[in-house]
C-alpha cells in the first residue's frame, strides 16, 4: 500500500525512527537512511536532485554516506535541533548525524577507547544536556559517562554520574537513577554529589 515502505533487508532491522523537518530518519542496525515524506527525489544527470510531489505518504529512501548504523542500541540516540547523536556498537563508533551527513565523533581523540569499551556493553544510554550543550553517552557496564561538545569538537569530560536515562526540558537537564528523577546544575545542591552520593 502507499502508506508502507520496504527497506533493504541487508541493512538489518529498524531500531529507531526520528522525524527531522519533513523527512523520516531511519536508523537500522547497519545503515542510516532518510525517507522523504510526501515527496520523491528525481536525480539529474549531473547528480543533483529535484523534489517532486507524490501521492505516497513515504517517498524515496536515501542512504547517508558511511557504513554505520545504530546496531541494537536505540537507547544511545539523542537529538538536539538538527543534530542527532548515537552509537554503533558493532563498529565501535559514536556518531553525529547533521546537515553535512554522518560523522564519527569518536575519532576525535577517543577512537581506541570507544572501540574497546563499546563492544563489551549491553546498554549505552545517550542524552543531551541543553543547558551545557553536551552529548552524554553512558556505558552502563563500565559505570562511565563521557561528554562530547560541539564548540570544541571533542570529548571534554568523564562524568561522575551513571544515569539510567536522561533528558532536557525547558533548558534544564534531568537524569534518572533507580526510577528517581534528578535535576542537574542546581546551585542549592552540594557540588560533586550525584544521586545522594559524593563522587
PDB file of C-alpha atoms in Angstrom:
ATOM      1  CA  UNK A   1       0.000   0.000   0.000  1.00  0.00           C
ATOM      2  CA  UNK A   2       1.031   3.638  -0.385  1.00  0.00           C
ATOM      3  CA  UNK A   3       1.464   4.105   3.357  1.00  0.00           C
ATOM      4  CA  UNK A   4       4.123   1.386   3.740  1.00  0.00           C
ATOM      5  CA  UNK A   5       7.787   1.271   2.774  1.00  0.00           C
ATOM      6  CA  UNK A   6      10.156  -1.641   2.239  1.00  0.00           C
ATOM      7  CA  UNK A   7      13.758  -1.241   3.397  1.00  0.00           C
ATOM      8  CA  UNK A   8      16.664  -3.295   2.048  1.00  0.00           C
ATOM      9  CA  UNK A   9      16.937  -6.262   4.468  1.00  0.00           C
ATOM     10  CA  UNK A  10      20.758  -6.174   4.272  1.00  0.00           C
ATOM     11  CA  UNK A  11      20.613  -3.042   6.478  1.00  0.00           C
ATOM     12  CA  UNK A  12      19.296  -5.115   9.384  1.00  0.00           C
ATOM     13  CA  UNK A  13      16.233  -4.349  11.461  1.00  0.00           C
ATOM     14  CA  UNK A  14      14.908  -0.836  12.014  1.00  0.00           C
ATOM     15  CA  UNK A  15      15.895   0.191  15.544  1.00  0.00           C
ATOM     16  CA  UNK A  16      14.813   3.855  15.663  1.00  0.00           C
ATOM     17  CA  UNK A  17      12.636   6.293  13.702  1.00  0.00           C
ATOM     18  CA  UNK A  18      13.134  10.045  14.097  1.00  0.00           C
ATOM     19  CA  UNK A  19      11.444  12.919  12.271  1.00  0.00           C
ATOM     20  CA  UNK A  20      13.597  15.784  11.056  1.00  0.00           C
ATOM     21  CA  UNK A  21      11.874  18.636   9.250  1.00  0.00           C
ATOM     22  CA  UNK A  22       9.686  16.828   6.719  1.00  0.00           C
ATOM     23  CA  UNK A  23      11.787  13.672   6.481  1.00  0.00           C
ATOM     24  CA  UNK A  24      11.872  10.437   8.439  1.00  0.00           C
ATOM     25  CA  UNK A  25      15.340   9.429   9.664  1.00  0.00           C
ATOM     26  CA  UNK A  26      15.502   5.636   9.846  1.00  0.00           C
ATOM     27  CA  UNK A  27      18.275   4.088  11.914  1.00  0.00           C
ATOM     28  CA  UNK A  28      18.845   0.437  11.047  1.00  0.00           C
ATOM     29  CA  UNK A  29      21.399  -1.893  12.580  1.00  0.00           C
ATOM     30  CA  UNK A  30      23.901  -1.353   9.745  1.00  0.00           C
ATOM     31  CA  UNK A  31      22.741   1.773   7.874  1.00  0.00           C
ATOM     32  CA  UNK A  32      21.173   5.189   8.416  1.00  0.00           C
ATOM     33  CA  UNK A  33      18.554   6.284   5.885  1.00  0.00           C
ATOM     34  CA  UNK A  34      16.470   9.319   5.078  1.00  0.00           C
ATOM     35  CA  UNK A  35      12.940   8.628   3.843  1.00  0.00           C
ATOM     36  CA  UNK A  36      11.317  11.556   2.110  1.00  0.00           C
ATOM     37  CA  UNK A  37       7.785  12.288   3.303  1.00  0.00           C
ATOM     38  CA  UNK A  38       5.118  13.155   0.720  1.00  0.00           C
ATOM     39  CA  UNK A  39       7.780  13.696  -1.946  1.00  0.00           C
ATOM     40  CA  UNK A  40      10.264  11.868  -4.151  1.00  0.00           C
ATOM     41  CA  UNK A  41      13.715  12.828  -5.396  1.00  0.00           C
ATOM     42  CA  UNK A  42      14.427  12.900  -9.121  1.00  0.00           C
ATOM     43  CA  UNK A  43      18.152  12.714  -9.860  1.00  0.00           C
ATOM     44  CA  UNK A  44      19.503  14.729 -12.788  1.00  0.00           C
ATOM     45  CA  UNK A  45      22.389  13.547 -14.967  1.00  0.00           C
ATOM     46  CA  UNK A  46      24.793  15.803 -13.023  1.00  0.00           C
ATOM     47  CA  UNK A  47      23.834  14.131  -9.714  1.00  0.00           C
ATOM     48  CA  UNK A  48      21.722  16.989  -8.365  1.00  0.00           C
ATOM     49  CA  UNK A  49      18.246  16.268  -7.077  1.00  0.00           C
ATOM     50  CA  UNK A  50      14.886  17.842  -7.698  1.00  0.00           C
ATOM     51  CA  UNK A  51      11.980  17.124  -5.397  1.00  0.00           C
ATOM     52  CA  UNK A  52       8.586  16.255  -6.792  1.00  0.00           C
ATOM     53  CA  UNK A  53       5.254  15.779  -5.068  1.00  0.00           C
ATOM     54  CA  UNK A  54       3.965  12.246  -4.800  1.00  0.00           C
ATOM     55  CA  UNK A  55       0.806  10.510  -3.701  1.00  0.00           C
ATOM     56  CA  UNK A  56       2.811   8.228  -1.410  1.00  0.00           C
ATOM     57  CA  UNK A  57       2.993   9.037   2.289  1.00  0.00           C
ATOM     58  CA  UNK A  58       6.594   7.806   2.356  1.00  0.00           C
ATOM     59  CA  UNK A  59       8.708   8.650  -0.676  1.00  0.00           C
ATOM     60  CA  UNK A  60      12.172   7.647  -1.780  1.00  0.00           C
ATOM     61  CA  UNK A  61      14.701   6.074   0.599  1.00  0.00           C
ATOM     62  CA  UNK A  62      18.116   7.778   0.502  1.00  0.00           C
ATOM     63  CA  UNK A  63      21.016   6.246   2.489  1.00  0.00           C
ATOM     64  CA  UNK A  64      23.504   8.535   4.214  1.00  0.00           C
ATOM     65  CA  UNK A  65      27.117   8.147   3.139  1.00  0.00           C
ATOM     66  CA  UNK A  66      29.048   5.902   5.511  1.00  0.00           C
ATOM     67  CA  UNK A  67      28.856   2.299   6.615  1.00  0.00           C
ATOM     68  CA  UNK A  68      27.357   2.961  10.028  1.00  0.00           C
ATOM     69  CA  UNK A  69      24.126   2.075  11.789  1.00  0.00           C
ATOM     70  CA  UNK A  70      22.834   2.143  15.356  1.00  0.00           C
ATOM     71  CA  UNK A  71      23.482  -1.589  15.983  1.00  0.00           C
ATOM     72  CA  UNK A  72      20.952  -2.690  18.602  1.00  0.00           C
ATOM     73  CA  UNK A  73      21.279   0.332  20.885  1.00  0.00           C
ATOM     74  CA  UNK A  74      18.448   2.771  20.130  1.00  0.00           C
ATOM     75  CA  UNK A  75      18.763   3.992  23.738  1.00  0.00           C
ATOM     76  CA  UNK A  76      22.037   5.697  22.727  1.00  0.00           C
ATOM     77  CA  UNK A  77      20.127   8.111  20.462  1.00  0.00           C
ATOM     78  CA  UNK A  78      19.764  11.755  21.487  1.00  0.00           C
ATOM     79  CA  UNK A  79      18.814  14.715  19.314  1.00  0.00           C
ATOM     80  CA  UNK A  80      19.244  18.458  19.548  1.00  0.00           C
ATOM     81  CA  UNK A  81      17.864  20.793  16.892  1.00  0.00           C
ATOM     82  CA  UNK A  82      19.077  19.359  13.555  1.00  0.00           C
ATOM     83  CA  UNK A  83      21.806  17.165  15.103  1.00  0.00           C
ATOM     84  CA  UNK A  84      21.411  13.597  16.281  1.00  0.00           C
ATOM     85  CA  UNK A  85      23.923  11.513  18.231  1.00  0.00           C
ATOM     86  CA  UNK A  86      24.087   7.735  18.625  1.00  0.00           C
ATOM     87  CA  UNK A  87      26.469   4.791  18.866  1.00  0.00           C
ATOM     88  CA  UNK A  88      27.311   1.947  16.516  1.00  0.00           C
ATOM     89  CA  UNK A  89      28.469  -0.741  18.921  1.00  0.00           C
ATOM     90  CA  UNK A  90      29.316  -3.204  16.147  1.00  0.00           C
ATOM     91  CA  UNK A  91      31.832  -0.783  14.616  1.00  0.00           C
ATOM     92  CA  UNK A  92      32.966   0.739  17.938  1.00  0.00           C
ATOM     93  CA  UNK A  93      31.945   4.269  16.962  1.00  0.00           C
ATOM     94  CA  UNK A  94      29.972   7.217  18.303  1.00  0.00           C
ATOM     95  CA  UNK A  95      28.282   9.180  15.520  1.00  0.00           C
ATOM     96  CA  UNK A  96      26.734  12.554  14.817  1.00  0.00           C
ATOM     97  CA  UNK A  97      24.145  12.987  12.083  1.00  0.00           C
ATOM     98  CA  UNK A  98      23.977  16.600  10.993  1.00  0.00           C
ATOM     99  CA  UNK A  99      23.294  18.613   7.857  1.00  0.00           C
ATOM    100  CA  UNK A 100      26.681  17.549   6.497  1.00  0.00           C
ATOM    101  CA  UNK A 101      25.858  13.843   6.934  1.00  0.00           C
ATOM    102  CA  UNK A 102      27.334  11.240   9.257  1.00  0.00           C
ATOM    103  CA  UNK A 103      30.499  11.967  11.244  1.00  0.00           C
ATOM    104  CA  UNK A 104      32.300   9.530  13.554  1.00  0.00           C
ATOM    105  CA  UNK A 105      32.849  11.845  16.524  1.00  0.00           C
ATOM    106  CA  UNK A 106      34.553   9.027  18.410  1.00  0.00           C
ATOM    107  CA  UNK A 107      37.507   9.692  16.076  1.00  0.00           C
ATOM    108  CA  UNK A 108      38.095  12.997  17.909  1.00  0.00           C
ATOM    109  CA  UNK A 109      40.852  11.558  20.101  1.00  0.00           C
ATOM    110  CA  UNK A 110      38.848   8.626  21.537  1.00  0.00           C
ATOM    111  CA  UNK A 111      38.693   6.058  18.723  1.00  0.00           C
ATOM    112  CA  UNK A 112      40.593   3.296  20.511  1.00  0.00           C
ATOM    113  CA  UNK A 113      38.873   3.933  23.845  1.00  0.00           C
ATOM    114  CA  UNK A 114      35.383   3.596  22.337  1.00  0.00           C
ATOM    115  CA  UNK A 115      36.376   0.614  20.223  1.00  0.00           C
ATOM    116  CA  UNK A 116      37.469  -1.195  23.395  1.00  0.00           C
ATOM    117  CA  UNK A 117      34.593  -0.132  25.660  1.00  0.00           C
ATOM    118  CA  UNK A 118      31.561  -0.220  23.364  1.00  0.00           C
ATOM    119  CA  UNK A 119      31.960  -3.819  22.266  1.00  0.00           C
ATOM    120  CA  UNK A 120      31.515  -5.202  25.787  1.00  0.00           C
ATOM    121  CA  UNK A 121      28.466  -3.127  26.655  1.00  0.00           C
ATOM    122  CA  UNK A 122      24.828  -4.194  26.600  1.00  0.00           C
ATOM    123  CA  UNK A 123      23.273  -0.815  27.382  1.00  0.00           C
ATOM    124  CA  UNK A 124      24.513   2.508  26.014  1.00  0.00           C
ATOM    125  CA  UNK A 125      22.437   5.444  27.260  1.00  0.00           C
ATOM    126  CA  UNK A 126      22.615   8.682  25.299  1.00  0.00           C
ATOM    127  CA  UNK A 127      21.243  12.030  26.472  1.00  0.00           C
ATOM    128  CA  UNK A 128      21.666  15.663  25.503  1.00  0.00           C
ATOM    129  CA  UNK A 129      22.175  18.431  28.061  1.00  0.00           C
ATOM    130  CA  UNK A 130      20.606  21.563  26.519  1.00  0.00           C
ATOM    131  CA  UNK A 131      21.979  23.803  29.244  1.00  0.00           C
ATOM    132  CA  UNK A 132      25.632  22.812  28.762  1.00  0.00           C
ATOM    133  CA  UNK A 133      25.274  21.900  25.043  1.00  0.00           C
ATOM    134  CA  UNK A 134      26.730  18.434  25.667  1.00  0.00           C
ATOM    135  CA  UNK A 135      26.003  14.931  24.431  1.00  0.00           C
ATOM    136  CA  UNK A 136      26.471  12.417  27.255  1.00  0.00           C
ATOM    137  CA  UNK A 137      26.967   8.748  26.489  1.00  0.00           C
ATOM    138  CA  UNK A 138      26.780   6.357  29.446  1.00  0.00           C
ATOM    139  CA  UNK A 139      28.339   2.908  29.259  1.00  0.00           C
ATOM    140  CA  UNK A 140      26.419   1.056  31.948  1.00  0.00           C
ATOM    141  CA  UNK A 141      28.768  -1.933  32.387  1.00  0.00           C
ATOM    142  CA  UNK A 142      31.800   0.343  32.851  1.00  0.00           C
ATOM    143  CA  UNK A 143      29.971   2.848  35.099  1.00  0.00           C
ATOM    144  CA  UNK A 144      31.277   5.639  32.887  1.00  0.00           C
ATOM    145  CA  UNK A 145      29.649   8.712  31.313  1.00  0.00           C
ATOM    146  CA  UNK A 146      31.614  10.555  28.640  1.00  0.00           C
ATOM    147  CA  UNK A 147      30.776  14.012  27.267  1.00  0.00           C
ATOM    148  CA  UNK A 148      31.108  15.485  23.763  1.00  0.00           C
ATOM    149  CA  UNK A 149      30.860  19.213  22.995  1.00  0.00           C
ATOM    150  CA  UNK A 150      30.346  20.761  19.584  1.00  0.00           C
ATOM    151  CA  UNK A 151      32.133  24.041  20.352  1.00  0.00           C
ATOM    152  CA  UNK A 152      35.447  22.233  20.885  1.00  0.00           C
ATOM    153  CA  UNK A 153      34.679  19.312  18.534  1.00  0.00           C
ATOM    154  CA  UNK A 154      35.877  16.852  21.119  1.00  0.00           C
ATOM    155  CA  UNK A 155      35.350  14.773  24.237  1.00  0.00           C
ATOM    156  CA  UNK A 156      35.704  17.088  27.208  1.00  0.00           C
ATOM    157  CA  UNK A 157      34.956  15.098  30.349  1.00  0.00           C
ATOM    158  CA  UNK A 158      34.322  11.849  32.156  1.00  0.00           C
ATOM    159  CA  UNK A 159      31.310  12.498  34.389  1.00  0.00           C
ATOM    160  CA  UNK A 160      30.761  11.212  37.921  1.00  0.00           C
ATOM    161  CA  UNK A 161      27.171  10.128  37.364  1.00  0.00           C
ATOM    162  CA  UNK A 162      25.863   6.998  35.635  1.00  0.00           C
ATOM    163  CA  UNK A 163      22.176   7.526  34.827  1.00  0.00           C
ATOM    164  CA  UNK A 164      19.558   5.035  33.725  1.00  0.00           C
ATOM    165  CA  UNK A 165      18.324   7.692  31.280  1.00  0.00           C
ATOM    166  CA  UNK A 166      18.473  11.436  30.753  1.00  0.00           C
ATOM    167  CA  UNK A 167      16.635  14.283  29.045  1.00  0.00           C
ATOM    168  CA  UNK A 168      16.449  18.034  28.696  1.00  0.00           C
ATOM    169  CA  UNK A 169      13.288  20.053  29.261  1.00  0.00           C
ATOM    170  CA  UNK A 170      12.921  23.865  29.391  1.00  0.00           C
ATOM    171  CA  UNK A 171      16.710  24.324  29.353  1.00  0.00           C
ATOM    172  CA  UNK A 172      17.147  22.036  32.364  1.00  0.00           C
ATOM    173  CA  UNK A 173      18.915  18.663  32.364  1.00  0.00           C
ATOM    174  CA  UNK A 174      17.427  15.721  34.252  1.00  0.00           C
ATOM    175  CA  UNK A 175      18.620  12.158  34.735  1.00  0.00           C
ATOM    176  CA  UNK A 176      17.057   9.061  36.269  1.00  0.00           C
ATOM    177  CA  UNK A 177      18.573   6.773  38.884  1.00  0.00           C
ATOM    178  CA  UNK A 178      16.642   3.833  40.393  1.00  0.00           C
ATOM    179  CA  UNK A 179      13.486   5.302  38.901  1.00  0.00           C
ATOM    180  CA  UNK A 180      14.003   8.678  40.610  1.00  0.00           C
ATOM    181  CA  UNK A 181      14.242  11.970  38.693  1.00  0.00           C
ATOM    182  CA  UNK A 182      17.299  14.147  39.449  1.00  0.00           C
ATOM    183  CA  UNK A 183      17.890  17.745  38.329  1.00  0.00           C
ATOM    184  CA  UNK A 184      21.420  18.790  37.368  1.00  0.00           C
ATOM    185  CA  UNK A 185      23.120  22.215  37.545  1.00  0.00           C
ATOM    186  CA  UNK A 186      21.245  23.131  40.725  1.00  0.00           C
ATOM    187  CA  UNK A 187      23.156  25.719  42.780  1.00  0.00           C
ATOM    188  CA  UNK A 188      21.461  24.601  46.010  1.00  0.00           C
ATOM    189  CA  UNK A 189      22.954  21.082  45.821  1.00  0.00           C
ATOM    190  CA  UNK A 190      26.395  20.154  47.126  1.00  0.00           C
ATOM    191  CA  UNK A 191      28.990  20.019  44.375  1.00  0.00           C
ATOM    192  CA  UNK A 192      30.118  16.586  43.123  1.00  0.00           C
ATOM    193  CA  UNK A 193      27.095  14.952  44.746  1.00  0.00           C
ATOM    194  CA  UNK A 194      25.022  12.790  42.430  1.00  0.00           C
ATOM    195  CA  UNK A 195      22.074  10.630  43.489  1.00  0.00           C
ATOM    196  CA  UNK A 196      22.754  11.394  47.194  1.00  0.00           C
ATOM    197  CA  UNK A 197      26.319  10.059  46.929  1.00  0.00           C
ATOM    198  CA  UNK A 198      29.531  12.066  46.920  1.00  0.00           C
ATOM    199  CA  UNK A 199      31.702  11.418  43.875  1.00  0.00           C
TER     200      UNK A 199
END
